[in-house]
Short mmCIF file of C-alpha atoms in Angstrom, two decimals:
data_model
loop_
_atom_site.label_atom_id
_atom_site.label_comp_id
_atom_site.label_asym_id
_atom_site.label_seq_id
_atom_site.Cartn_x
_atom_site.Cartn_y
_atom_site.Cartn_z
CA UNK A 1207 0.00 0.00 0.00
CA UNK A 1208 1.04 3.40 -1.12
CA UNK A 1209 1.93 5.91 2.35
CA UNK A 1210 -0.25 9.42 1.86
CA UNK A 1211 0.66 12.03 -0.03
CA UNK A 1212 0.42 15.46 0.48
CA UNK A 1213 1.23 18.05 -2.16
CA UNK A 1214 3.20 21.13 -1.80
CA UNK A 1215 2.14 24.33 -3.39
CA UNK A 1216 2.90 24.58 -7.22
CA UNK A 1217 5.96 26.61 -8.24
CA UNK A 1218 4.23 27.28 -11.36
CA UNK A 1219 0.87 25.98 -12.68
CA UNK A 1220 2.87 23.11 -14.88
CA UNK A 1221 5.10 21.91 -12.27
CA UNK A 1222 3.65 20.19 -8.62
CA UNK A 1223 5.91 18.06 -6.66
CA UNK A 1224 4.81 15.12 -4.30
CA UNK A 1225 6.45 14.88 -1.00
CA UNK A 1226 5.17 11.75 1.45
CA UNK A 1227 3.46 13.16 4.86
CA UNK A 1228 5.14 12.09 7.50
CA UNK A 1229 2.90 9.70 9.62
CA UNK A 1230 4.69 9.73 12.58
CA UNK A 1231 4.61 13.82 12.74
CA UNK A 1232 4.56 15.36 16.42
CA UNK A 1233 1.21 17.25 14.64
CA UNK A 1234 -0.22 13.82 14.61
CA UNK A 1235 0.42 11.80 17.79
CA UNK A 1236 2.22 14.26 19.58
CA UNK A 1237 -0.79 15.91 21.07
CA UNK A 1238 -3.39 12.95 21.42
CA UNK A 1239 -1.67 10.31 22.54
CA UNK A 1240 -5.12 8.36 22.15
CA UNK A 1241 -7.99 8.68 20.23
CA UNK A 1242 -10.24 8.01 22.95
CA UNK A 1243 -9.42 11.33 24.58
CA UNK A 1244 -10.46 12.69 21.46
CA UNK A 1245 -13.48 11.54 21.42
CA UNK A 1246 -14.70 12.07 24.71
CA UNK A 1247 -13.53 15.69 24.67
CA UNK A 1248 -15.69 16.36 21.10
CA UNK A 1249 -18.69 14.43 23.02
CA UNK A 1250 -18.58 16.39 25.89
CA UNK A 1251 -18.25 19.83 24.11
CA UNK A 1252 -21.53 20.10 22.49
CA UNK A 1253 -21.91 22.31 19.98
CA UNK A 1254 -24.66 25.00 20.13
CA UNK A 1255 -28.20 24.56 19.96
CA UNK A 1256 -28.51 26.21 16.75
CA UNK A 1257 -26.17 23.78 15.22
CA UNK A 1258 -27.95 20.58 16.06
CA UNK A 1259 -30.68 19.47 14.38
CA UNK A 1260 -33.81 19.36 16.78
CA UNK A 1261 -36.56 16.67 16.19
CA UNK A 1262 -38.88 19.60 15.67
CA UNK A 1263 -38.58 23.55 16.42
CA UNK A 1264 -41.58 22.82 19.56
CA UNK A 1265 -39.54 19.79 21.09
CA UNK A 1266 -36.90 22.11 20.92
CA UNK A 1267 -38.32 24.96 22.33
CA UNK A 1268 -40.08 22.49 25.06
CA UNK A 1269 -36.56 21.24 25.84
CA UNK A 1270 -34.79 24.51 26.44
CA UNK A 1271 -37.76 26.06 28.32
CA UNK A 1272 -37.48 22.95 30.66
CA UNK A 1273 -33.41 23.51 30.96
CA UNK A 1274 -34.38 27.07 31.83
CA UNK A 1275 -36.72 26.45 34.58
CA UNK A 1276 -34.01 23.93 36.20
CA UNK A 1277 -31.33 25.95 35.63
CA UNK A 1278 -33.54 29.10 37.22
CA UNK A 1279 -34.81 27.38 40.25
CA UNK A 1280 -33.44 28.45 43.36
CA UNK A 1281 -33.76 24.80 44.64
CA UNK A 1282 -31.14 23.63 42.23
CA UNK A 1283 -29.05 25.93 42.22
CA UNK A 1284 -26.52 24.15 44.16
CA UNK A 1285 -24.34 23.21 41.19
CA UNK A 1286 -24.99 21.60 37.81
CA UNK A 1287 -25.41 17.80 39.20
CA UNK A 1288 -28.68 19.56 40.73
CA UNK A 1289 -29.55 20.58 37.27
CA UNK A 1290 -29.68 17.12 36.57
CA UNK A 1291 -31.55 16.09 39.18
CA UNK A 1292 -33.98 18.73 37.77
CA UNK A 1293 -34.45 17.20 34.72
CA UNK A 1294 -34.38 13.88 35.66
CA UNK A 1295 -37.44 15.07 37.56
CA UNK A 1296 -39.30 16.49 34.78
CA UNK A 1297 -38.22 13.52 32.74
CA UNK A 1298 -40.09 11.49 35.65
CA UNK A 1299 -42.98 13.58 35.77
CA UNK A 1300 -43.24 12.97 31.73
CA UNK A 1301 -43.13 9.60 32.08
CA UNK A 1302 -45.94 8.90 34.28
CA UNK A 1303 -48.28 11.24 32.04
CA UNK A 1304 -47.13 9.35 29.22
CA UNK A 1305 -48.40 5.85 31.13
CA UNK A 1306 -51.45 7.38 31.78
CA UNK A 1307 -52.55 8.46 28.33
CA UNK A 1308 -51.27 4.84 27.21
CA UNK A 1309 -53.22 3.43 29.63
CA UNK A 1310 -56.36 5.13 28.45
CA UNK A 1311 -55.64 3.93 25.13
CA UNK A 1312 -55.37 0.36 25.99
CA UNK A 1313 -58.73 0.55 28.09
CA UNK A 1314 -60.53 1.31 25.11
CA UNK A 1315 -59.41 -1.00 22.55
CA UNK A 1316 -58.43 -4.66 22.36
CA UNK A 1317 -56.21 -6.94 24.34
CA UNK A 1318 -54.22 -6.83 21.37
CA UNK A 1319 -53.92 -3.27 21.20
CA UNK A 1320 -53.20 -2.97 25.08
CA UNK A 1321 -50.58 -5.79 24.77
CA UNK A 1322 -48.99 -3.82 21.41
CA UNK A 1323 -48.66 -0.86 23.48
CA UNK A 1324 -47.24 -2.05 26.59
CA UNK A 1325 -44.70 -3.64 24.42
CA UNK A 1326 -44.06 -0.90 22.16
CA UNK A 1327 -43.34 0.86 25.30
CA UNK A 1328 -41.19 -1.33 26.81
CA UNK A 1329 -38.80 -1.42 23.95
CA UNK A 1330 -38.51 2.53 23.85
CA UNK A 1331 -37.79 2.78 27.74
CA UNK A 1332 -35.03 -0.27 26.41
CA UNK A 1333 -33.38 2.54 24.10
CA UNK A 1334 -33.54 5.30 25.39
CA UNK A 1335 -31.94 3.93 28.98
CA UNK A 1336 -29.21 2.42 26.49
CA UNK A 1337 -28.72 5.14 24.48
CA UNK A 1338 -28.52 8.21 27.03
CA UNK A 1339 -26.30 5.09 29.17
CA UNK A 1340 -23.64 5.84 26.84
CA UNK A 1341 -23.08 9.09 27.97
CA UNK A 1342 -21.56 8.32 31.14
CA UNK A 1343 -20.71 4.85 30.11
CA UNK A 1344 -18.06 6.82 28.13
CA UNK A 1345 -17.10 9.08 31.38
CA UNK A 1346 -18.56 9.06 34.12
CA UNK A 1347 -18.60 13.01 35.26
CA UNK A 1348 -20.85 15.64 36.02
CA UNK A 1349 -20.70 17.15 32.62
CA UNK A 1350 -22.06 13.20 31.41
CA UNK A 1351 -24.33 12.80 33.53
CA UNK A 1352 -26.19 16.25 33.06
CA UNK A 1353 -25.96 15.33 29.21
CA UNK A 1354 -27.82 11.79 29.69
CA UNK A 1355 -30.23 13.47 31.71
CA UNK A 1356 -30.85 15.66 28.80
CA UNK A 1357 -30.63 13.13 26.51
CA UNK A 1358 -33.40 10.92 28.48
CA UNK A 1359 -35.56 14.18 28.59
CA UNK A 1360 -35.16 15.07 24.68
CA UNK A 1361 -36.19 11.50 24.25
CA UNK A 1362 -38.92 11.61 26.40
CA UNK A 1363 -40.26 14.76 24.92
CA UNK A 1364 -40.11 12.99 21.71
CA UNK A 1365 -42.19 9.80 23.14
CA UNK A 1366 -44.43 12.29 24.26
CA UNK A 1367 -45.09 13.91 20.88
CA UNK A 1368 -45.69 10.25 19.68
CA UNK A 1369 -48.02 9.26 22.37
CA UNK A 1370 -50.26 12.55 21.62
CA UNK A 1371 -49.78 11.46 17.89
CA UNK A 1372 -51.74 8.36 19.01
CA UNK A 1373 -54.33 10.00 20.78
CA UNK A 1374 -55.66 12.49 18.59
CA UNK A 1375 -55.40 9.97 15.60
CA UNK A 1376 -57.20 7.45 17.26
CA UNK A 1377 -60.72 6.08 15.52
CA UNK A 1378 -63.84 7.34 17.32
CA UNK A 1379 -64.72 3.95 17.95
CA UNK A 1380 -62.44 0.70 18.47
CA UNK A 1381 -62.41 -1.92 16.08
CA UNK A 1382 -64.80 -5.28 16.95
CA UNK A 1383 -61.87 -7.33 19.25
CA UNK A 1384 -61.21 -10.95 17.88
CA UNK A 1385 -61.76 -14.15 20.06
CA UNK A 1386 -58.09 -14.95 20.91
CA UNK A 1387 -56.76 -11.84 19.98
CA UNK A 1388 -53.22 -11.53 20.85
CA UNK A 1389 -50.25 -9.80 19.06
CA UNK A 1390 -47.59 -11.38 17.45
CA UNK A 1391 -44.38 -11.25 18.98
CA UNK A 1392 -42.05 -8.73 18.23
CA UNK A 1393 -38.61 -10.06 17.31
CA UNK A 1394 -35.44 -8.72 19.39
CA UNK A 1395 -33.52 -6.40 17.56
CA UNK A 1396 -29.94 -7.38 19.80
CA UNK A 1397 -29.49 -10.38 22.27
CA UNK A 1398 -29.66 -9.13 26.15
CA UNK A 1399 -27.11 -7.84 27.94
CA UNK A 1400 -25.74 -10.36 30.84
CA UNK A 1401 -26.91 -9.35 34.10
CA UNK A 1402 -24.18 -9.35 36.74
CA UNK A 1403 -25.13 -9.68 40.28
#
């Protein structure tokens, strides 16, 4: 295999030279002696909220008017793990009116229905534990932690949005329920993590 190139400015627009870049250059490895750090450092520094892409502009707007009431309240104020605990608050207050519009749902439909539901909801809490996890799975800091409590709101907020989604599309009436009416199973996307004890 070839090593990289990099060219040098032209001396004239007929002539370029080729000189090999040097792979074991201080600019390269001197600095970051492992990627890792690298990418826990660009993680952590997020960039602004104008730069991300937001689900939609009223999740968005939801999620930084929730931020600002945490990071206003005198109660929390403490220092920015209290944020967290904040939102992790909110996130828990979200959840539980999420259950209850799920379970109003359920009572007015089919066991099949109720049974898709529970297990529609069962695989979200799944990802969303695993994938705001990762933030302090990575490092475990205060600067992680308040970012998988955001994550686990902005997720939230978003399960939210869905739930209403199901509500206010929902037939006026329910469908006639089948005798033995049960849902199929929904395959499992990854095998389980072990559990250690």
């Amino acid at each position: 295999m070839a090593s990289p190139t990099r060219r040098s400015a032209p001396s004239s627009a007929s002539t370029r030279t080729i000189e090999p870049f040097p792979m074991t250059s201080s600019r390269v490895h001197g600095g970051w002696r492992s990627p890792c750090v690298a990418l826990v450092l660009g993680l952590a520094w997020q960039p602004p909220a104008s730069a991300r892409s937001p689900a939609s502009p009223a999740l968005e707007k939801q999620y930084q008017q929730v931020l600002a009431q945490c990071r206003n309240d005198p109660r929390y104020r403490v220092g920015g793990a209290m944020t967290g605990e904040c939102v992790e608050q909110e996130t828990l207050r979200r959840d539980l009116l999420i259950d209850a519009a799920l379970q109003r749902i359920a009572a007015s439909h089919c066991p099949a229905v109720a049974a898709g539901l529970a297990e529609a909801q069962r695989h979200w809490q799944r990802y969303r534990s695993a994938q705001c996890g990762l933030f302090q799975a990575m490092f475990d800091n205060t600067a992680m932690y308040l970012n998988g409590t955001a994550c686990a709101l902005r997720a939230t907020l978003a399960r939210e949005a869905d739930v209403r989604m199901l509500v206010d599309y929902a037939p006026g009436s329910a469908a006639p329920c089948q005798v033995g009416d049960v849902p199929a199973p929904v395959p499992e996307a990854t095998a389980q993590p072990e559990q250690r004890g």
